[in-house]
Short mmCIF file of C-alpha atoms in Angstrom, two decimals:
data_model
loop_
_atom_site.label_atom_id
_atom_site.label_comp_id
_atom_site.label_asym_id
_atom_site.label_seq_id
_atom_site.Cartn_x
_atom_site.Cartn_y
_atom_site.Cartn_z
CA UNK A 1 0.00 0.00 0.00
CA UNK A 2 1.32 3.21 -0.74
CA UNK A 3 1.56 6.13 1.49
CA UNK A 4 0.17 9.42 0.49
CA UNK A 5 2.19 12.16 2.35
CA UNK A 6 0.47 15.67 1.95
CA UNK A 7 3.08 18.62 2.85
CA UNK A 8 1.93 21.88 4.68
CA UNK A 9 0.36 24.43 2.45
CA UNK A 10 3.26 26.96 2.85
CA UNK A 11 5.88 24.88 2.16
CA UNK A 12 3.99 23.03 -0.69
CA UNK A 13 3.96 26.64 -2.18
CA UNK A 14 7.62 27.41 -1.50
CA UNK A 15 8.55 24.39 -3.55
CA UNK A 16 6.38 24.75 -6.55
CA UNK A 17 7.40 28.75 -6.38
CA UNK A 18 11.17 27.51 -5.75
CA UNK A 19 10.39 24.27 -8.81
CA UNK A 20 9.33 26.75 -11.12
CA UNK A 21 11.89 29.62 -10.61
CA UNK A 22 14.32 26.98 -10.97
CA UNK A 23 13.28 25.81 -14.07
CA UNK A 24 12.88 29.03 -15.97
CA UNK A 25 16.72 29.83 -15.31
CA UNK A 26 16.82 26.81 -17.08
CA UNK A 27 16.41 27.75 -19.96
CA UNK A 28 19.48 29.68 -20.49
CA UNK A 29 21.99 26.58 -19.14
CA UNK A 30 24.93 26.08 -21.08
CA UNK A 31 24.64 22.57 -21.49
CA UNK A 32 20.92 22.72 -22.57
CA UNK A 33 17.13 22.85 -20.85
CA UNK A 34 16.72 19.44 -21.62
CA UNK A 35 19.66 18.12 -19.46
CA UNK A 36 18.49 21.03 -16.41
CA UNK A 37 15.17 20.03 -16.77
CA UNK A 38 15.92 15.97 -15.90
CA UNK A 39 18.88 16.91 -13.51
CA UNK A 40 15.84 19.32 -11.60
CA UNK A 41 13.28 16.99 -11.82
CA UNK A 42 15.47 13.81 -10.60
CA UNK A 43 16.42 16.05 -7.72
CA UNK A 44 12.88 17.30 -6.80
CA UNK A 45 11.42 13.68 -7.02
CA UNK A 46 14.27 12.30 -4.90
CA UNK A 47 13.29 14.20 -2.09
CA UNK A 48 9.31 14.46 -2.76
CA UNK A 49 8.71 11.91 0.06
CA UNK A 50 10.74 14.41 2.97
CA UNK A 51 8.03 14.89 5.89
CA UNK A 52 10.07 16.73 8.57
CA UNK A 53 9.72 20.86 8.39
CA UNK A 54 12.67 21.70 9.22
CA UNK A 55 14.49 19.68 6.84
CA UNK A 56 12.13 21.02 4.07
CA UNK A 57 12.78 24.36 5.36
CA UNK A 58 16.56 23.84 4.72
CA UNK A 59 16.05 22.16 1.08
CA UNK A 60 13.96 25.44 0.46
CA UNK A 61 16.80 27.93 1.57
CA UNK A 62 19.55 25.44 -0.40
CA UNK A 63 17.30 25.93 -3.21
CA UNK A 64 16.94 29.85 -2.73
CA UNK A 65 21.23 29.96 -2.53
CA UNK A 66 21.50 27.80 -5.86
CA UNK A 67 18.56 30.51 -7.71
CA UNK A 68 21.04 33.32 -6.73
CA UNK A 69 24.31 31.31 -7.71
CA UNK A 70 22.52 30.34 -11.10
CA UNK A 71 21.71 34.06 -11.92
CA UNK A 72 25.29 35.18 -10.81
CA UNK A 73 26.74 33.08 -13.16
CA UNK A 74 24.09 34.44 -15.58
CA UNK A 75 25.46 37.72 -15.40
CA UNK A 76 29.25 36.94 -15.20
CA UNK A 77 28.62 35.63 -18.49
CA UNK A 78 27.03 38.32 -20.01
CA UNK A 79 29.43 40.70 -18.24
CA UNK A 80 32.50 38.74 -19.82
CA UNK A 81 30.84 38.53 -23.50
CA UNK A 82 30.49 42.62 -23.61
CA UNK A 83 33.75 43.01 -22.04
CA UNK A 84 35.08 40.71 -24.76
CA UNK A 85 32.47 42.65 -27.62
CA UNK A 86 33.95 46.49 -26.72
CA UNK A 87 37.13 45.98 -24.58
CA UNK A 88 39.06 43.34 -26.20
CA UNK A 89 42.74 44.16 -26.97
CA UNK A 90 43.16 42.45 -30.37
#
């Protein structure tokens, strides 16, 4: 028999917010959405069955860091390409 686990409504929120954020960076990943996309999904399904809060609470915030690292390296890329488009020394 299979257990049906229903998460809190703020956290259930949190993650589909977090899910969804997540994959619309996506869309710019170097090695392709496709590859994101299965990588994000395999990681969100792996931990789909966590019950404790405060665990959840920490995926959440790990989640929240990797959203901000993703769109840092976002920018240092674009920030290299114009520095290489008007600055470079050739």
């Amino acid at each position: 028999m299979q257990q049906i686990v229903i998460m809190s409504q703020p956290h259930r929120k949190a993650v589909l917010n977090l899910y969804k954020t997540l994959l619309y960076l996506g869309r710019d990943w170097p090695q392709g959405y496709d590859l994101f996309r299965k990588r994000l999904h395999k990681v969100f399904s792996k931990n789909s069955e966590e019950t404790d809060p405060k665990k959840i609470e920490m995926m959440i915030k790990h989640g929240e860091f990797v959203t901000k690292e993703i769109e840092a390296l976002y920018k240092l890329k674009k920030y290299r390409t114009l520095k290489r488009r008007y600055y470079d020394d050739n």
